[in-house]
Amino acid sequence: MLGEACATGRRLTRDELEARRREGERAAGAGIGLRLLIRAHLAAAHEEQQQEPPAVAVRMFAVAEQAVDAFVEGYERAQSNAVRQEVAARREFVDDLLYGRSDPGKLAERATRFGLRLSQAHAVAVAEGREPYGDGYPVARGIEEAVLARFGNRNVLVATKDGRLICVAPGDQPEVLTYFAKQAYAATGGGRAGIGRPQPGPGGVVHSYEEALGVLELAERIDLDGPVLHAADLLVYPVLARDRQAMEDLVESTLGPLRQARGGAGPLLDTLHAYFDTGCVATEAARLLSLSVRALTYRLRRIHVLTRHDPADPRHRYTLQTAAIGARLLGWPVDPARSAD
């Protein structure tokens, strides 16, 4: 092609350029390195140069530039298509994996392509930040690179779903999810991560993922502290929330009398939360509420008088603490102004 173009002094035709693009696509599909291919083109041009007079050789380099440019365009186009297809396949796999919408056997086969062996137990961590994140975001790429650089391809998948960051890891490697959570916290400027319990099989990934999501939702509803929350540490909350009617009855019957207090039930309920959150240590609870110990003690006595349950008495404490947890889960007491809206 070079020889003919140089002999006539013409540029490459549209068909010749398209042929070079197709050759570039085929080379990319065959996995041949681009550097090696460019060297081959330059070698062919050099060989042609030696066979042509100097005046013709000058024209030859312009034609060679055309040929190489078209070849690289085809090569890059094929690579871009391959990347898009891989991203689409990965996104589809992540959706099927986390929602359990595919046949378990076929899902397990597809999982090996992405470095997962679903025959063993896995746990899932879900992290969220101040804004949603996608696969192409620098935050998501940085966390994935950090996790894989630390642990390699040890049956680990890092992805995004619905604006959140996801990590799937073997159930016997909790250090992977802990490291992922720390990286997410740093990269998102203080985001929070929920970690589900290890569960076996493809369905176990779905279960663990739903647990991690549930932990994040629970943390938002009842204002739990901490950047990393484990579903295994919070099992009491879904158990209590399972029978909503029974929980509503317990909260109303136990804490309803607090509405009679001056200022309503809110301040005394906050006192119960602080008291139980600090392990029933009055001085710590008072400090948390910015009260004197005397003022806190007075509030605890008022709770005892109104509810007939003494927070300091172990026989009554469990009922009060369970009702206080239920109040958090139910958002009790309801703000009248908010209810009217």
Short mmCIF file of C-alpha atoms in Angstrom, two decimals:
data_model
loop_
_atom_site.label_atom_id
_atom_site.label_comp_id
_atom_site.label_asym_id
_atom_site.label_seq_id
_atom_site.Cartn_x
_atom_site.Cartn_y
_atom_site.Cartn_z
CA MET A 1 0.00 0.00 0.00
CA LEU A 2 2.85 2.37 0.83
CA GLY A 3 4.70 1.56 -2.36
CA GLU A 4 1.69 2.13 -4.59
CA ALA A 5 0.74 5.39 -2.87
CA CYS A 6 4.28 6.71 -3.05
CA ALA A 7 4.65 5.79 -6.73
CA THR A 8 1.54 7.74 -7.70
CA GLY A 9 1.94 10.51 -5.13
CA ARG A 10 -1.60 10.06 -3.84
CA ARG A 11 -3.04 9.85 -0.33
CA LEU A 12 -4.70 6.73 1.00
CA THR A 13 -8.28 6.19 -0.14
CA ARG A 14 -11.28 5.94 2.15
CA ASP A 15 -11.46 2.18 1.62
CA GLU A 16 -7.76 1.78 2.42
CA LEU A 17 -8.12 3.80 5.62
CA GLU A 18 -11.15 1.77 6.67
CA ALA A 19 -9.18 -1.42 5.97
CA ARG A 20 -6.46 -0.19 8.36
CA ARG A 21 -9.10 0.56 11.01
CA ARG A 22 -10.49 -2.96 10.70
CA GLU A 23 -6.96 -4.34 11.03
CA GLY A 24 -6.58 -2.28 14.22
CA GLU A 25 -9.81 -3.69 15.61
CA ARG A 26 -8.73 -7.25 14.83
CA ALA A 27 -5.33 -6.68 16.44
CA ALA A 28 -6.97 -5.35 19.62
CA GLY A 29 -9.32 -8.33 19.67
CA ALA A 30 -6.35 -10.68 19.39
CA GLY A 31 -4.75 -9.00 22.39
CA ILE A 32 -1.59 -7.87 20.57
CA GLY A 33 0.20 -4.99 22.28
CA LEU A 34 -0.07 -1.62 20.54
CA ARG A 35 3.61 -0.79 21.01
CA LEU A 36 4.65 -3.91 19.09
CA LEU A 37 2.22 -3.08 16.31
CA ILE A 38 3.50 0.50 15.95
CA ARG A 39 7.04 -0.82 15.70
CA ALA A 40 5.94 -3.14 12.91
CA HIS A 41 4.41 -0.23 10.99
CA LEU A 42 7.56 1.87 11.42
CA ALA A 43 9.71 -1.03 10.30
CA ALA A 44 7.63 -1.43 7.13
CA ALA A 45 7.88 2.31 6.47
CA HIS A 46 11.66 2.24 7.00
CA GLU A 47 12.01 -0.66 4.61
CA GLU A 48 9.97 1.14 1.96
CA GLN A 49 12.02 4.30 2.48
CA GLN A 50 15.22 2.49 1.60
CA GLN A 51 13.72 1.31 -1.67
CA GLU A 52 12.48 4.71 -2.87
CA PRO A 53 14.28 7.83 -4.13
CA PRO A 54 14.54 10.64 -1.55
CA ALA A 55 11.76 12.72 -3.12
CA VAL A 56 9.38 9.77 -3.05
CA ALA A 57 10.41 8.85 0.50
CA VAL A 58 9.18 12.20 1.75
CA ARG A 59 5.71 11.47 0.40
CA MET A 60 5.88 7.98 1.89
CA PHE A 61 6.06 9.25 5.46
CA ALA A 62 2.90 11.31 5.00
CA VAL A 63 1.11 8.19 3.76
CA ALA A 64 2.57 6.10 6.60
CA GLU A 65 1.22 8.64 9.08
CA GLN A 66 -2.24 8.22 7.58
CA ALA A 67 -2.03 4.43 7.80
CA VAL A 68 -0.80 4.38 11.40
CA ASP A 69 -3.38 6.93 12.52
CA ALA A 70 -6.25 4.88 11.02
CA PHE A 71 -4.85 1.67 12.49
CA VAL A 72 -4.61 3.16 16.00
CA GLU A 73 -8.12 4.60 15.67
CA GLY A 74 -9.50 1.14 14.98
CA TYR A 75 -7.44 -0.36 17.80
CA GLU A 76 -8.69 2.22 20.32
CA ARG A 77 -12.25 1.91 19.09
CA ALA A 78 -12.19 -1.83 19.69
CA GLN A 79 -10.73 -1.33 23.15
CA SER A 80 -13.38 1.26 24.04
CA ASN A 81 -16.13 -1.09 22.90
CA ALA A 82 -14.62 -3.91 24.92
CA VAL A 83 -14.45 -1.71 28.02
CA ARG A 84 -18.07 -0.63 27.61
CA GLN A 85 -19.18 -4.22 27.19
CA GLU A 86 -17.19 -5.26 30.25
CA VAL A 87 -18.66 -2.44 32.33
CA ALA A 88 -22.19 -3.33 31.21
CA ALA A 89 -21.62 -7.03 31.95
CA ARG A 90 -20.18 -6.19 35.37
CA ARG A 91 -23.08 -3.89 36.22
CA GLU A 92 -25.59 -6.54 35.17
CA PHE A 93 -23.78 -9.16 37.24
CA VAL A 94 -23.71 -6.91 40.32
CA ASP A 95 -27.45 -6.28 39.95
CA ASP A 96 -28.22 -9.98 39.65
CA LEU A 97 -25.86 -10.85 42.50
CA LEU A 98 -27.31 -8.35 44.97
CA TYR A 99 -30.95 -8.86 44.01
CA GLY A 100 -30.83 -12.63 43.44
CA ARG A 101 -32.58 -12.38 40.07
CA SER A 102 -30.53 -15.02 38.24
CA ASP A 103 -30.39 -18.80 38.39
CA PRO A 104 -27.95 -19.68 41.22
CA GLY A 105 -25.98 -22.11 39.06
CA LYS A 106 -25.55 -19.68 36.18
CA LEU A 107 -24.80 -16.86 38.61
CA ALA A 108 -22.02 -18.91 40.18
CA GLU A 109 -20.51 -19.52 36.73
CA ARG A 110 -20.61 -15.83 35.89
CA ALA A 111 -19.12 -14.97 39.28
CA THR A 112 -15.83 -16.69 38.46
CA ARG A 113 -15.30 -14.15 35.67
CA PHE A 114 -15.29 -11.41 38.31
CA GLY A 115 -13.13 -13.25 40.83
CA LEU A 116 -15.82 -14.65 43.11
CA ARG A 117 -16.40 -18.25 44.19
CA LEU A 118 -19.97 -18.33 45.41
CA SER A 119 -19.69 -21.85 46.79
CA GLN A 120 -18.30 -20.35 50.01
CA ALA A 121 -19.84 -17.90 52.47
CA HIS A 122 -19.56 -14.18 51.74
CA ALA A 123 -20.27 -10.98 53.61
CA VAL A 124 -21.16 -7.62 52.13
CA ALA A 125 -20.27 -4.10 53.25
CA VAL A 126 -22.22 -1.08 51.99
CA ALA A 127 -20.84 2.44 52.39
CA GLU A 128 -22.56 5.72 51.68
CA GLY A 129 -21.25 9.26 51.67
CA ARG A 130 -22.50 12.77 51.29
CA GLU A 131 -23.25 12.24 47.61
CA PRO A 132 -24.04 9.29 45.32
CA TYR A 133 -21.15 7.49 43.62
CA GLY A 134 -20.91 5.52 40.38
CA ASP A 135 -18.38 3.07 38.96
CA GLY A 136 -16.56 5.78 37.03
CA TYR A 137 -16.21 8.18 39.94
CA PRO A 138 -12.67 8.83 41.26
CA VAL A 139 -13.84 7.92 44.78
CA ALA A 140 -15.07 4.49 43.68
CA ARG A 141 -11.98 3.81 41.57
CA GLY A 142 -9.65 4.90 44.36
CA ILE A 143 -11.29 2.63 46.93
CA GLU A 144 -11.28 -0.34 44.56
CA GLU A 145 -7.61 0.19 43.74
CA ALA A 146 -6.72 0.50 47.43
CA VAL A 147 -8.58 -2.69 48.40
CA LEU A 148 -7.17 -4.75 45.53
CA ALA A 149 -3.66 -3.40 46.10
CA ARG A 150 -3.88 -4.45 49.75
CA PHE A 151 -5.51 -7.85 49.36
CA GLY A 152 -5.09 -8.71 45.68
CA ASN A 153 -7.71 -10.74 43.85
CA ARG A 154 -8.70 -12.75 46.93
CA ASN A 155 -12.27 -13.45 45.89
CA VAL A 156 -13.14 -9.77 46.43
CA LEU A 157 -15.52 -7.59 44.44
CA VAL A 158 -15.72 -3.80 44.83
CA ALA A 159 -18.51 -2.03 42.93
CA THR A 160 -21.25 0.58 43.25
CA LYS A 161 -25.01 0.21 43.48
CA ASP A 162 -27.66 2.93 43.72
CA GLY A 163 -25.04 5.55 44.55
CA ARG A 164 -23.49 3.48 47.33
CA LEU A 165 -20.13 1.70 47.49
CA ILE A 166 -20.26 -2.09 47.76
CA CYS A 167 -17.66 -4.66 48.78
CA VAL A 168 -18.24 -8.43 48.66
CA ALA A 169 -15.61 -10.55 50.42
CA PRO A 170 -15.23 -14.11 51.76
CA GLY A 171 -16.91 -14.57 55.11
CA ASP A 172 -13.69 -15.73 56.75
CA GLN A 173 -11.82 -12.54 55.77
CA PRO A 174 -13.49 -9.78 57.84
CA GLU A 175 -10.33 -7.68 57.56
CA VAL A 176 -11.19 -6.99 53.91
CA LEU A 177 -14.52 -5.36 54.76
CA THR A 178 -13.00 -3.47 57.69
CA TYR A 179 -10.31 -2.04 55.42
CA PHE A 180 -12.91 -1.20 52.77
CA ALA A 181 -14.99 0.64 55.38
CA LYS A 182 -11.99 2.67 56.53
CA GLN A 183 -11.11 3.60 52.96
CA ALA A 184 -14.71 4.61 52.26
CA TYR A 185 -14.83 6.71 55.42
CA ALA A 186 -11.70 8.59 54.41
CA ALA A 187 -12.59 8.95 50.72
CA THR A 188 -16.15 10.17 51.29
CA GLY A 189 -15.26 12.68 53.95
CA GLY A 190 -16.83 10.84 56.86
CA GLY A 191 -19.27 8.40 55.26
CA ARG A 192 -20.80 5.48 57.11
CA ALA A 193 -20.57 1.77 56.36
CA GLY A 194 -22.81 -1.13 57.31
CA ILE A 195 -21.49 -4.69 57.29
CA GLY A 196 -23.76 -7.71 56.97
CA ARG A 197 -23.11 -11.13 58.47
CA PRO A 198 -21.39 -13.89 56.44
CA GLN A 199 -23.95 -16.02 54.62
CA PRO A 200 -23.45 -19.13 52.42
CA GLY A 201 -24.10 -19.41 48.68
CA PRO A 202 -25.36 -16.90 46.09
CA GLY A 203 -28.47 -16.26 48.15
CA GLY A 204 -26.22 -15.49 51.11
CA VAL A 205 -24.76 -12.49 49.28
CA VAL A 206 -28.27 -11.07 48.86
CA HIS A 207 -29.05 -11.68 52.54
CA SER A 208 -25.83 -10.07 53.74
CA TYR A 209 -26.35 -7.12 51.38
CA GLU A 210 -29.87 -6.55 52.71
CA GLU A 211 -28.55 -6.71 56.28
CA ALA A 212 -25.92 -4.08 55.49
CA LEU A 213 -28.56 -1.83 53.93
CA GLY A 214 -30.79 -2.39 56.94
CA VAL A 215 -28.00 -1.32 59.28
CA LEU A 216 -27.56 1.96 57.38
CA GLU A 217 -31.30 2.60 57.41
CA LEU A 218 -31.47 1.82 61.13
CA ALA A 219 -28.54 4.13 61.87
CA GLU A 220 -30.35 6.95 60.09
CA ARG A 221 -33.63 6.32 61.88
CA ILE A 222 -32.32 6.12 65.44
CA ASP A 223 -29.16 8.21 65.06
CA LEU A 224 -26.61 5.49 65.84
CA ASP A 225 -23.05 6.64 66.33
CA GLY A 226 -19.96 5.22 64.65
CA PRO A 227 -18.60 5.12 61.10
CA VAL A 228 -18.78 1.31 60.88
CA LEU A 229 -21.81 -0.64 62.07
CA HIS A 230 -22.08 -4.44 62.09
CA ALA A 231 -25.41 -6.19 61.62
CA ALA A 232 -24.30 -8.87 64.11
CA ASP A 233 -24.11 -6.22 66.85
CA LEU A 234 -27.58 -4.83 66.14
CA LEU A 235 -29.76 -7.93 65.84
CA VAL A 236 -31.96 -6.84 68.72
CA TYR A 237 -33.40 -3.96 66.69
CA PRO A 238 -34.95 -5.95 63.82
CA VAL A 239 -36.20 -8.50 66.35
CA LEU A 240 -37.96 -5.79 68.32
CA ALA A 241 -39.34 -4.13 65.20
CA ARG A 242 -40.71 -7.37 63.76
CA ASP A 243 -44.01 -7.11 65.70
CA ARG A 244 -44.86 -3.45 65.30
CA GLN A 245 -48.20 -3.63 67.07
CA ALA A 246 -46.66 -5.24 70.16
CA MET A 247 -43.87 -2.65 70.16
CA GLU A 248 -46.36 0.23 69.88
CA ASP A 249 -48.32 -1.21 72.82
CA LEU A 250 -45.17 -1.54 74.93
CA VAL A 251 -43.99 2.00 74.16
CA GLU A 252 -47.37 3.58 74.80
CA SER A 253 -48.15 1.67 77.97
CA THR A 254 -44.67 2.16 79.45
CA LEU A 255 -43.67 5.62 78.27
CA GLY A 256 -47.05 7.21 77.55
CA PRO A 257 -47.28 8.67 81.09
CA LEU A 258 -44.17 10.77 80.35
CA ARG A 259 -46.41 13.10 78.34
CA GLN A 260 -47.73 14.42 81.66
CA ALA A 261 -44.33 15.93 82.48
CA ARG A 262 -43.72 19.64 82.07
CA GLY A 263 -42.28 20.06 78.56
CA GLY A 264 -43.75 16.77 77.37
CA ALA A 265 -42.15 13.35 77.05
CA GLY A 266 -39.14 14.46 74.96
CA PRO A 267 -36.70 15.62 77.70
CA LEU A 268 -37.37 12.59 79.93
CA LEU A 269 -37.06 10.22 76.99
CA ASP A 270 -33.73 11.84 76.08
CA THR A 271 -32.68 11.24 79.68
CA LEU A 272 -33.48 7.55 79.36
CA HIS A 273 -31.53 7.28 76.11
CA ALA A 274 -28.48 8.97 77.63
CA TYR A 275 -28.70 6.91 80.81
CA PHE A 276 -28.87 3.59 78.99
CA ASP A 277 -26.33 4.59 76.31
CA THR A 278 -23.74 5.33 79.02
CA GLY A 279 -24.28 2.04 80.82
CA CYS A 280 -26.54 3.56 83.49
CA VAL A 281 -23.73 5.77 84.84
CA ALA A 282 -25.40 8.94 86.08
CA THR A 283 -22.32 11.16 85.87
CA GLU A 284 -21.67 10.18 82.23
CA ALA A 285 -25.32 10.60 81.29
CA ALA A 286 -25.40 14.04 82.93
CA ARG A 287 -22.29 15.09 81.02
CA LEU A 288 -23.82 13.83 77.75
CA LEU A 289 -26.94 15.93 78.38
CA SER A 290 -25.01 18.96 79.71
CA LEU A 291 -26.87 18.63 83.04
CA SER A 292 -25.75 18.51 86.63
CA VAL A 293 -25.89 15.10 88.29
CA ARG A 294 -28.55 16.50 90.62
CA ALA A 295 -30.73 17.54 87.68
CA LEU A 296 -30.30 14.15 86.04
CA THR A 297 -31.21 12.36 89.29
CA TYR A 298 -34.33 14.49 89.54
CA ARG A 299 -35.35 13.49 86.00
CA LEU A 300 -34.83 9.81 86.78
CA ARG A 301 -37.09 10.18 89.85
CA ARG A 302 -39.76 11.83 87.71
CA ILE A 303 -39.56 8.91 85.25
CA HIS A 304 -40.01 6.51 88.15
CA VAL A 305 -43.01 8.39 89.51
CA LEU A 306 -44.75 8.75 86.14
CA THR A 307 -44.08 5.28 84.70
CA ARG A 308 -43.84 3.31 87.97
CA HIS A 309 -40.62 1.82 86.56
CA ASP A 310 -37.37 2.70 88.28
CA PRO A 311 -34.47 3.09 85.79
CA ALA A 312 -32.00 2.25 88.57
CA ASP A 313 -33.77 -0.99 89.49
CA PRO A 314 -32.58 -4.00 87.42
CA ARG A 315 -36.09 -5.49 87.67
CA HIS A 316 -37.56 -2.48 85.83
CA ARG A 317 -34.60 -1.52 83.69
CA TYR A 318 -35.14 -4.06 80.94
CA THR A 319 -38.73 -2.95 80.31
CA LEU A 320 -37.78 0.73 80.24
CA GLN A 321 -34.77 0.14 77.98
CA THR A 322 -36.75 -2.01 75.56
CA ALA A 323 -39.49 0.62 75.43
CA ALA A 324 -36.86 3.34 74.86
CA ILE A 325 -35.40 1.36 71.96
CA GLY A 326 -38.89 0.91 70.55
CA ALA A 327 -39.49 4.65 70.82
CA ARG A 328 -36.42 5.24 68.69
CA LEU A 329 -37.55 2.72 66.11
CA LEU A 330 -41.07 4.16 65.96
CA GLY A 331 -40.05 7.81 66.11
CA TRP A 332 -42.07 8.22 69.32
CA PRO A 333 -43.32 10.66 70.48
CA VAL A 334 -44.59 12.16 67.24
CA ASP A 335 -44.08 15.91 66.94
CA PRO A 336 -47.62 17.40 66.72
CA ALA A 337 -46.49 20.10 64.31
CA ARG A 338 -44.83 17.54 62.05
CA SER A 339 -47.88 15.29 62.26
CA ALA A 340 -50.13 18.18 61.21
CA ASP A 341 -47.92 18.82 58.18
#
